[in-house]
Short mmCIF file of C-alpha atoms and ligand atoms in Angstrom, two decimals:
data_model
loop_
_atom_site.label_atom_id
_atom_site.label_comp_id
_atom_site.label_asym_id
_atom_site.label_seq_id
_atom_site.Cartn_x
_atom_site.Cartn_y
_atom_site.Cartn_z
CA MET A 1 -55.93 -47.07 -17.95
CA THR A 2 -56.63 -50.59 -16.61
CA ASP A 3 -54.01 -49.84 -13.97
CA LEU A 4 -55.81 -46.65 -13.04
CA LEU A 5 -59.14 -48.49 -12.74
CA ALA A 6 -57.54 -51.18 -10.58
CA GLU A 7 -55.91 -48.49 -8.48
CA ALA A 8 -59.19 -46.62 -8.02
CA GLN A 9 -60.99 -49.81 -7.07
CA GLY A 10 -58.23 -50.69 -4.63
CA LEU A 11 -58.34 -47.32 -3.00
CA ASP A 12 -62.14 -47.58 -2.64
CA ALA A 13 -61.83 -51.08 -1.19
CA ARG A 14 -59.36 -49.82 1.45
CA ASP A 15 -61.23 -46.60 2.16
CA PRO A 16 -62.27 -46.60 5.85
CA LEU A 17 -65.00 -44.06 5.12
CA ALA A 18 -66.46 -45.88 2.09
CA ALA A 19 -69.59 -46.97 3.99
CA HIS A 20 -70.65 -43.31 4.22
CA LEU A 21 -71.04 -43.07 0.43
CA ASP A 22 -74.46 -44.70 0.76
CA GLU A 23 -75.67 -42.07 3.16
CA PHE A 24 -76.26 -39.52 0.41
CA VAL A 25 -79.34 -39.19 -1.81
CA ASP A 26 -78.94 -40.90 -5.15
CA ALA A 27 -78.84 -38.62 -8.19
CA PRO A 28 -80.23 -40.63 -11.10
CA GLY A 29 -78.17 -40.22 -14.25
CA VAL A 30 -75.16 -38.70 -12.43
CA THR A 31 -72.05 -40.82 -12.79
CA ALA A 32 -69.50 -38.39 -11.34
CA TYR A 33 -70.45 -35.52 -9.08
CA LEU A 34 -67.31 -33.39 -8.83
CA ASP A 35 -68.80 -30.19 -7.56
CA GLY A 36 -69.13 -30.94 -3.84
CA ASN A 37 -67.02 -27.83 -3.25
CA SER A 38 -69.81 -25.71 -4.67
CA LEU A 39 -72.92 -27.52 -3.37
CA GLY A 40 -72.63 -30.60 -1.20
CA ARG A 41 -75.13 -33.46 -1.71
CA PRO A 42 -78.13 -33.95 0.59
CA LEU A 43 -78.15 -36.83 3.10
CA ARG A 44 -80.73 -39.62 2.80
CA SER A 45 -81.85 -38.85 6.37
CA LEU A 46 -82.77 -35.26 5.42
CA PRO A 47 -86.30 -35.76 4.01
CA GLU A 48 -87.36 -37.40 7.28
CA ARG A 49 -85.68 -34.72 9.35
CA LEU A 50 -87.43 -32.00 7.35
CA ALA A 51 -90.78 -33.75 7.65
CA GLU A 52 -90.32 -34.13 11.38
CA PHE A 53 -89.45 -30.47 11.64
CA VAL A 54 -92.62 -29.45 9.81
CA ARG A 55 -94.77 -31.86 11.81
CA ASP A 56 -93.35 -31.42 15.29
CA ASP A 57 -90.99 -28.46 15.85
CA TRP A 58 -92.90 -26.01 13.65
CA GLY A 59 -96.39 -27.69 13.14
CA THR A 60 -97.00 -28.74 16.71
CA ARG A 61 -94.82 -26.63 18.96
CA LEU A 62 -95.50 -23.57 16.77
CA ILE A 63 -94.12 -20.28 18.27
CA ARG A 64 -93.11 -22.13 21.46
CA SER A 65 -90.16 -23.59 19.54
CA TRP A 66 -88.47 -20.18 19.58
CA ASP A 67 -88.09 -20.37 23.34
CA GLU A 68 -87.60 -24.16 23.41
CA GLN A 69 -84.81 -24.33 20.86
CA TRP A 70 -84.54 -21.85 18.02
CA MET A 71 -83.30 -18.77 19.86
CA ASP A 72 -80.14 -20.62 20.87
CA LEU A 73 -79.68 -22.47 17.61
CA PRO A 74 -77.28 -19.98 15.97
CA THR A 75 -74.83 -20.12 18.88
CA GLU A 76 -75.28 -23.86 19.58
CA LEU A 77 -74.70 -24.71 15.97
CA GLY A 78 -71.78 -22.28 15.87
CA ASP A 79 -70.22 -24.07 18.89
CA ARG A 80 -70.68 -27.39 17.17
CA ILE A 81 -68.99 -26.19 13.97
CA GLY A 82 -66.22 -24.76 16.24
CA ARG A 83 -65.70 -28.09 17.99
CA VAL A 84 -66.06 -30.48 15.02
CA ALA A 85 -64.39 -28.54 12.20
CA ILE A 86 -62.59 -25.27 12.96
CA GLY A 87 -60.81 -25.61 16.31
CA ALA A 88 -62.80 -22.89 18.07
CA ALA A 89 -63.67 -23.15 21.74
CA ALA A 90 -67.35 -22.55 22.61
CA GLY A 91 -68.78 -19.04 22.56
CA GLN A 92 -66.88 -17.67 19.57
CA THR A 93 -68.81 -18.93 16.53
CA VAL A 94 -72.28 -18.01 15.34
CA VAL A 95 -74.40 -19.12 12.39
CA ALA A 96 -76.26 -16.24 10.69
CA ASP A 97 -76.65 -14.37 7.39
CA SER A 98 -74.67 -15.11 4.20
CA THR A 99 -70.87 -15.20 4.01
CA THR A 100 -71.00 -11.85 2.20
CA VAL A 101 -73.04 -10.16 4.91
CA LEU A 102 -70.84 -11.64 7.66
CA LEU A 103 -67.75 -10.46 5.81
CA TYR A 104 -69.18 -6.97 5.80
CA LYS A 105 -70.06 -7.09 9.50
CA LEU A 106 -66.62 -8.34 10.56
CA MET A 107 -64.57 -6.19 8.21
CA ARG A 108 -66.51 -3.07 9.18
CA ALA A 109 -66.16 -3.87 12.90
CA ALA A 110 -62.45 -4.59 12.53
CA VAL A 111 -61.54 -1.35 10.74
CA ALA A 112 -63.69 0.80 13.02
CA ALA A 113 -61.73 -0.54 16.00
CA SER A 114 -58.47 0.99 14.78
CA PRO A 115 -59.47 4.36 13.27
CA ASP A 116 -55.86 5.50 12.87
CA ARG A 117 -55.02 2.74 10.50
CA THR A 118 -55.71 3.38 6.83
CA GLU A 119 -55.27 0.13 4.87
CA ILE A 120 -57.14 -3.12 4.23
CA LEU A 121 -54.80 -5.73 2.76
CA ILE A 122 -56.38 -8.36 0.51
CA GLU A 123 -55.18 -10.64 -2.25
CA GLU A 124 -56.11 -9.45 -5.75
CA GLY A 125 -57.31 -12.93 -6.74
CA ASN A 126 -59.44 -13.51 -3.68
CA PHE A 127 -63.07 -14.54 -4.25
CA PRO A 128 -65.05 -11.59 -5.73
CA THR A 129 -67.34 -11.10 -2.73
CA ASP A 130 -64.36 -10.70 -0.42
CA ARG A 131 -62.81 -8.07 -2.65
CA PHE A 132 -66.05 -6.24 -3.32
CA VAL A 133 -66.88 -6.00 0.38
CA ALA A 134 -63.37 -4.84 1.23
CA GLU A 135 -63.65 -2.11 -1.44
CA GLY A 136 -67.07 -1.08 -0.10
CA VAL A 137 -65.83 -0.94 3.50
CA ALA A 138 -62.71 1.01 2.49
CA ALA A 139 -64.86 3.54 0.53
CA GLU A 140 -67.20 3.98 3.51
CA ARG A 141 -64.33 4.66 5.86
CA GLY A 142 -62.03 6.65 3.52
CA MET A 143 -59.45 3.89 3.60
CA THR A 144 -57.21 2.36 0.92
CA VAL A 145 -57.34 -1.25 -0.29
CA ARG A 146 -53.83 -2.57 -0.69
CA TRP A 147 -53.72 -5.43 -3.17
CA LEU A 148 -51.46 -8.45 -2.61
CA THR A 149 -50.32 -10.38 -5.69
CA ALA A 150 -50.19 -14.11 -5.33
CA ASP A 151 -49.06 -16.92 -7.62
CA PRO A 152 -52.31 -18.28 -9.20
CA VAL A 153 -51.30 -21.90 -8.55
CA HIS A 154 -49.45 -21.75 -5.24
CA GLY A 155 -51.47 -19.02 -3.62
CA VAL A 156 -50.58 -16.54 -0.93
CA GLN A 157 -47.08 -16.86 0.58
CA LEU A 158 -45.95 -15.82 4.02
CA GLU A 159 -43.13 -13.51 2.69
CA ASP A 160 -45.51 -11.55 0.53
CA VAL A 161 -47.91 -10.92 3.35
CA ALA A 162 -45.18 -10.08 5.86
CA ALA A 163 -43.66 -7.56 3.36
CA ALA A 164 -46.97 -5.82 2.81
CA VAL A 165 -48.23 -5.47 6.40
CA SER A 166 -47.29 -2.30 8.28
CA GLU A 167 -48.42 -0.02 11.05
CA ARG A 168 -50.93 1.38 8.55
CA THR A 169 -52.69 -1.96 8.14
CA ALA A 170 -56.02 -2.28 9.93
CA LEU A 171 -57.09 -5.66 8.54
CA VAL A 172 -55.78 -8.52 6.38
CA VAL A 173 -58.38 -10.65 4.54
CA LEU A 174 -57.30 -13.95 2.95
CA SER A 175 -58.79 -17.26 1.94
CA HIS A 176 -57.41 -20.30 3.70
CA VAL A 177 -57.98 -22.49 0.62
CA ASP A 178 -57.86 -20.64 -2.69
CA TYR A 179 -61.14 -21.01 -4.51
CA ARG A 180 -59.41 -21.30 -7.88
CA SER A 181 -56.34 -23.50 -7.34
CA GLY A 182 -57.11 -25.13 -4.03
CA ALA A 183 -53.75 -23.79 -2.65
CA LEU A 184 -53.63 -23.97 1.13
CA ALA A 185 -52.30 -20.95 2.99
CA ASP A 186 -50.18 -21.29 6.08
CA MET A 187 -52.70 -19.97 8.60
CA LYS A 188 -50.52 -19.97 11.67
CA ALA A 189 -47.45 -18.44 10.12
CA ILE A 190 -49.34 -15.76 8.23
CA THR A 191 -51.52 -14.86 11.26
CA ASP A 192 -48.36 -14.54 13.43
CA ALA A 193 -46.66 -12.41 10.76
CA VAL A 194 -49.65 -10.06 10.44
CA HIS A 195 -49.72 -9.60 14.19
CA SER A 196 -46.02 -9.06 14.69
CA ALA A 197 -45.44 -6.81 11.62
CA SER A 198 -48.28 -4.48 12.57
CA GLY A 199 -47.89 -3.99 16.33
CA GLY A 200 -48.60 -7.27 18.10
CA VAL A 201 -51.67 -9.40 19.00
CA GLY A 202 -54.48 -7.16 20.13
CA ALA A 203 -52.56 -4.01 19.26
CA GLY A 204 -51.90 -4.32 15.51
CA ALA A 205 -53.85 -5.42 12.44
CA LEU A 206 -56.59 -8.01 12.65
CA MET A 207 -56.48 -11.22 10.53
CA LEU A 208 -59.70 -12.42 8.92
CA TRP A 209 -59.72 -15.79 7.16
CA ASP A 210 -62.35 -16.94 4.69
CA LEU A 211 -62.89 -20.66 5.34
CA CYS A 212 -65.49 -21.33 2.62
CA HIS A 213 -63.25 -23.95 0.92
CA SER A 214 -61.76 -25.41 4.12
CA VAL A 215 -64.61 -25.98 6.61
CA GLY A 216 -65.57 -29.64 6.67
CA VAL A 217 -62.76 -30.89 4.45
CA ILE A 218 -59.56 -29.90 6.23
CA PRO A 219 -58.91 -29.49 9.96
CA VAL A 220 -58.68 -25.80 10.92
CA GLU A 221 -57.28 -24.61 14.29
CA LEU A 222 -58.49 -21.05 14.70
CA ASP A 223 -57.82 -20.73 18.40
CA ALA A 224 -54.40 -22.42 18.22
CA CYS A 225 -53.41 -20.18 15.32
CA GLY A 226 -54.41 -17.01 17.23
CA VAL A 227 -56.82 -15.99 14.46
CA ASP A 228 -58.92 -12.89 15.14
CA LEU A 229 -61.84 -13.33 12.73
CA ALA A 230 -63.16 -15.92 10.30
CA VAL A 231 -66.17 -16.62 8.14
CA GLY A 232 -67.24 -19.61 6.08
CA CYS A 233 -70.20 -20.95 4.15
CA THR A 234 -72.08 -24.13 4.99
CA TYR A 235 -73.41 -25.26 1.64
CA LYS A 236 -70.16 -26.72 0.34
CA TYR A 237 -68.51 -29.38 2.53
CA LEU A 238 -71.04 -29.00 5.35
CA ASN A 239 -73.87 -29.94 2.93
CA GLY A 240 -76.26 -27.34 4.37
CA GLY A 241 -78.14 -26.93 1.04
CA PRO A 242 -78.53 -24.00 -1.32
CA GLY A 243 -78.46 -20.70 0.55
CA SER A 244 -77.82 -22.26 3.98
CA PRO A 245 -76.50 -19.57 6.38
CA ALA A 246 -72.81 -18.94 6.96
CA PHE A 247 -70.86 -18.83 10.22
CA ALA A 248 -68.69 -16.11 11.79
CA TYR A 249 -65.90 -16.62 14.34
CA VAL A 250 -64.79 -13.81 16.53
CA ASN A 251 -62.00 -14.59 18.94
CA ALA A 252 -63.18 -13.95 22.53
CA ARG A 253 -60.46 -11.34 23.06
CA HIS A 254 -62.41 -9.05 20.74
CA HIS A 255 -65.86 -9.47 22.32
CA GLY A 256 -67.01 -6.22 23.83
CA VAL A 257 -64.37 -4.37 21.73
CA LEU A 258 -65.56 -4.86 18.15
CA ARG A 259 -68.96 -3.36 17.30
CA GLN A 260 -70.70 -4.78 14.26
CA PRO A 261 -72.54 -2.32 12.03
CA ILE A 262 -75.90 -4.06 11.45
CA GLN A 263 -77.34 -3.56 14.90
CA GLY A 264 -80.55 -5.54 15.06
CA TRP A 265 -82.95 -6.64 17.75
CA MET A 266 -81.75 -10.27 17.70
CA GLY A 267 -78.24 -9.26 18.65
CA ALA A 268 -79.37 -6.98 21.40
CA GLY A 269 -78.83 -7.75 25.10
CA ASP A 270 -82.47 -8.33 25.90
CA VAL A 271 -84.25 -9.31 22.75
CA PHE A 272 -87.83 -8.85 23.97
CA ALA A 273 -87.33 -5.81 26.15
CA MET A 274 -88.14 -3.58 23.16
CA LYS A 275 -85.83 -0.92 24.51
CA SER A 276 -85.47 2.49 22.93
CA GLU A 277 -81.72 2.09 22.51
CA TYR A 278 -79.57 -0.73 21.19
CA ALA A 279 -77.24 -2.39 23.68
CA PRO A 280 -75.39 -5.38 22.26
CA ALA A 281 -75.71 -8.87 23.80
CA ASP A 282 -72.68 -10.31 25.52
CA GLY A 283 -70.31 -12.56 23.69
CA ILE A 284 -70.74 -13.89 20.13
CA ARG A 285 -74.53 -13.31 20.17
CA GLN A 286 -73.96 -9.60 19.44
CA PHE A 287 -72.91 -10.53 15.88
CA ILE A 288 -76.46 -11.64 15.07
CA SER A 289 -78.63 -9.00 13.43
CA GLY A 290 -82.15 -10.29 12.60
CA THR A 291 -84.21 -13.48 12.89
CA PRO A 292 -82.04 -16.52 12.23
CA PRO A 293 -82.89 -18.72 9.16
CA VAL A 294 -83.85 -21.83 11.18
CA LEU A 295 -84.90 -24.04 8.22
CA GLY A 296 -81.59 -23.40 6.53
CA MET A 297 -79.75 -24.68 9.62
CA LEU A 298 -81.30 -28.18 9.52
CA ALA A 299 -79.39 -30.01 6.78
CA MET A 300 -75.93 -29.17 8.03
CA GLN A 301 -76.67 -30.80 11.39
CA GLY A 302 -76.74 -34.29 9.78
CA MET A 303 -73.47 -33.61 8.02
CA LEU A 304 -71.81 -32.41 11.22
CA ASP A 305 -72.92 -35.73 12.83
CA LEU A 306 -71.27 -37.56 9.97
CA ILE A 307 -68.06 -35.58 10.15
CA GLU A 308 -67.95 -36.11 13.88
CA THR A 309 -68.24 -39.86 13.36
CA ALA A 310 -65.60 -39.89 10.56
CA THR A 311 -63.50 -37.23 12.38
CA ILE A 312 -62.18 -34.21 10.53
CA ASP A 313 -58.71 -35.83 10.42
CA GLY A 314 -60.23 -38.92 8.82
CA VAL A 315 -62.04 -36.70 6.28
CA ARG A 316 -58.68 -34.94 5.50
CA GLU A 317 -56.93 -38.26 4.94
CA LYS A 318 -59.58 -39.33 2.42
CA SER A 319 -59.46 -35.88 0.78
CA LYS A 320 -55.74 -36.33 0.25
CA THR A 321 -56.08 -39.77 -1.34
CA LEU A 322 -58.82 -38.45 -3.63
CA THR A 323 -56.89 -35.40 -4.80
CA GLU A 324 -53.64 -37.36 -5.10
CA PHE A 325 -55.45 -39.96 -7.25
CA ALA A 326 -56.97 -37.12 -9.34
CA VAL A 327 -53.47 -35.73 -10.00
CA ARG A 328 -52.16 -39.18 -10.94
CA ALA A 329 -55.09 -39.74 -13.35
CA PHE A 330 -54.42 -36.20 -14.75
CA ASP A 331 -50.75 -37.09 -15.39
CA ASP A 332 -51.59 -40.33 -17.24
CA VAL A 333 -54.63 -39.22 -19.16
CA LEU A 334 -54.91 -35.50 -19.50
CA ALA A 335 -51.40 -34.06 -19.45
CA PRO A 336 -50.68 -35.75 -22.81
CA LEU A 337 -53.59 -33.76 -24.25
CA ASP A 338 -52.03 -30.43 -23.19
CA VAL A 339 -54.20 -30.02 -20.19
CA ARG A 340 -52.40 -27.99 -17.44
CA LEU A 341 -52.43 -28.70 -13.70
CA LEU A 342 -53.48 -25.45 -11.97
CA SER A 343 -53.24 -26.77 -8.38
CA PRO A 344 -50.21 -27.46 -6.17
CA ARG A 345 -48.82 -30.97 -6.76
CA ASP A 346 -48.16 -31.76 -3.10
CA ALA A 347 -51.35 -32.74 -1.23
CA GLU A 348 -49.96 -31.02 1.90
CA ASN A 349 -50.25 -27.72 0.06
CA ARG A 350 -53.76 -28.34 -1.31
CA GLY A 351 -57.33 -28.31 -0.03
CA GLY A 352 -60.15 -30.50 -1.33
CA HIS A 353 -60.20 -29.60 -5.01
CA VAL A 354 -57.91 -29.98 -8.01
CA THR A 355 -58.03 -27.54 -10.89
CA ILE A 356 -57.01 -28.26 -14.45
CA GLY A 357 -56.90 -25.97 -17.47
CA HIS A 358 -57.39 -26.14 -21.23
CA PRO A 359 -58.63 -23.56 -23.78
CA ASP A 360 -61.57 -25.81 -24.70
CA PHE A 361 -62.87 -26.37 -21.19
CA ALA A 362 -65.86 -24.03 -21.46
CA GLU A 363 -67.18 -26.15 -24.35
CA VAL A 364 -66.11 -29.41 -22.68
CA THR A 365 -68.06 -28.59 -19.47
CA LYS A 366 -71.22 -28.00 -21.56
CA THR A 367 -70.99 -31.50 -22.99
CA LEU A 368 -70.19 -33.17 -19.63
CA TRP A 369 -73.17 -31.94 -17.59
CA PRO A 370 -75.90 -33.52 -19.84
CA ASP A 371 -73.96 -36.80 -19.60
CA GLY A 372 -74.07 -36.81 -15.84
CA VAL A 373 -70.46 -35.79 -15.21
CA ILE A 374 -70.52 -32.61 -13.13
CA PRO A 375 -67.38 -30.64 -12.41
CA ASP A 376 -67.53 -26.84 -12.47
CA PHE A 377 -66.02 -24.45 -14.94
CA ARG A 378 -64.09 -21.43 -13.76
CA PHE A 379 -63.34 -18.60 -16.10
CA PRO A 380 -61.27 -18.35 -18.21
CA ASP A 381 -60.39 -22.02 -18.90
CA GLY A 382 -60.36 -24.00 -15.68
CA ILE A 383 -62.32 -27.07 -14.62
CA ARG A 384 -62.40 -27.65 -10.81
CA LEU A 385 -62.68 -31.20 -9.65
CA GLY A 386 -64.25 -30.67 -6.24
CA LEU A 387 -63.98 -33.90 -4.27
CA SER A 388 -66.16 -33.97 -1.15
CA PRO A 389 -64.58 -36.82 0.78
CA LEU A 390 -67.63 -38.41 2.38
CA SER A 391 -69.67 -38.54 -0.77
CA THR A 392 -67.03 -39.18 -3.47
CA SER A 393 -65.30 -42.43 -4.50
CA HIS A 394 -62.00 -42.82 -6.33
CA VAL A 395 -63.77 -44.66 -9.20
CA GLU A 396 -66.01 -41.60 -9.51
CA VAL A 397 -62.93 -39.40 -9.83
CA LEU A 398 -61.59 -41.63 -12.61
CA SER A 399 -64.91 -41.58 -14.50
CA GLY A 400 -64.76 -37.79 -14.39
CA VAL A 401 -61.21 -37.59 -15.68
CA LEU A 402 -61.92 -40.07 -18.46
CA ALA A 403 -65.02 -38.16 -19.45
CA VAL A 404 -62.98 -34.98 -19.73
CA ARG A 405 -60.48 -36.89 -21.98
CA ASP A 406 -63.27 -38.22 -24.17
CA ALA A 407 -64.91 -34.79 -24.43
CA LEU A 408 -61.57 -33.21 -25.47
CA GLY A 409 -61.08 -35.85 -28.11
CA SER A 410 -64.58 -35.55 -29.62
C1 PLP B 1 -64.20 -18.08 -0.96
C2 PLP B 1 -65.64 -17.72 -1.01
N1 PLP B 1 -66.09 -16.73 -0.22
C3 PLP B 1 -67.42 -16.42 -0.24
C4 PLP B 1 -68.32 -17.16 -1.01
C5 PLP B 1 -69.79 -16.88 -1.12
O1 PLP B 1 -70.38 -16.01 -0.35
P1 PLP B 1 -71.97 -16.15 -0.12
O2 PLP B 1 -72.20 -17.33 0.75
O3 PLP B 1 -72.35 -14.86 0.54
O4 PLP B 1 -72.62 -16.28 -1.43
C6 PLP B 1 -67.84 -18.17 -1.82
C7 PLP B 1 -68.80 -18.95 -2.66
O5 PLP B 1 -68.52 -19.82 -3.40
C8 PLP B 1 -66.46 -18.51 -1.80
O6 PLP B 1 -66.01 -19.52 -2.53
#
């Protein structure tokens, strides 16, 4: 235990990103915030940014701000996320709606583009919203959902996807980082396999990745991996705040081919022409439907600045030392209490969170929160330690693990 504390302190002392820990708002009474993969912390600079927005951009410029900056914000911010975090060249990413609504828009557009194909392939343990939307889209189009079984700890494997894709597949929907175990899927190999097993890039099935648990914590290379479509939320590692809008990526080769189903005035070619018929805007803008949630796009801008300074590779390095340390602390302190590791052991195969399991964890979580130790509980018996690299220290991880031990013993 003393060794673990010394190790945590040593890792913090050598952490090149440690200075950023102070850039987040203090949470009085919280000793270990281990849920940055559900809701990232606000930055200290945010209250002033919000006040300035109310005073100047909204309060003084009033409706003029739409022309001066807000109309282009969804695509400018999308380009920025593309450049800083997900390896997408400009013009392919847009911020709008929730992840769920964007999933619907992209899935519906993808299957409509190949009407002769009858199947949507999705992993049976994927996040509920992904599965529910896939089932809804399949029902609307008279298609079949084909379920892929994956190991709950190691996640989706290339061979399983390759074996299930065929000339019947219209769309494959997978999470890059598994929301339960943190398992990291091989984006490039799986995307290539989906394309080649179904008819080739541009001719076969489309690949849609859910990046909710990857964006801002692990470098993603959408263009280099040849990905067709992606979505992700911004309230986890991009610290956009509760309900901040999501982003959608549509590879440029599909612009003008895919038609999204929620045709609204803000995605039309000439927004203020008030035409009698809808004609989509060029490029990624056509994936917008209604008025963008401008207020919800403020907080993530400060976090993108920070990630740009730290670099996404630097963030990933820290993420690995945090999760590796969490696994070491688990081995020493929790494994002897019959707690199970529900994440891959090798950091290369893991995203930013570590999941552990024990039959008493529902009760344990209830005792931790009032004491200021905040992981999250995942049914049926998992605790996720979500370690947001820029706002979490190794000592904080240790406090969390020790608190779990104490709660199990009490
Ligand atoms: C993998 C995944 N997809 C989607 C969502 C959420 O979708 P929405 O932003 O529409 O609530 C989450 C939320 O935690 C998630 O983890």
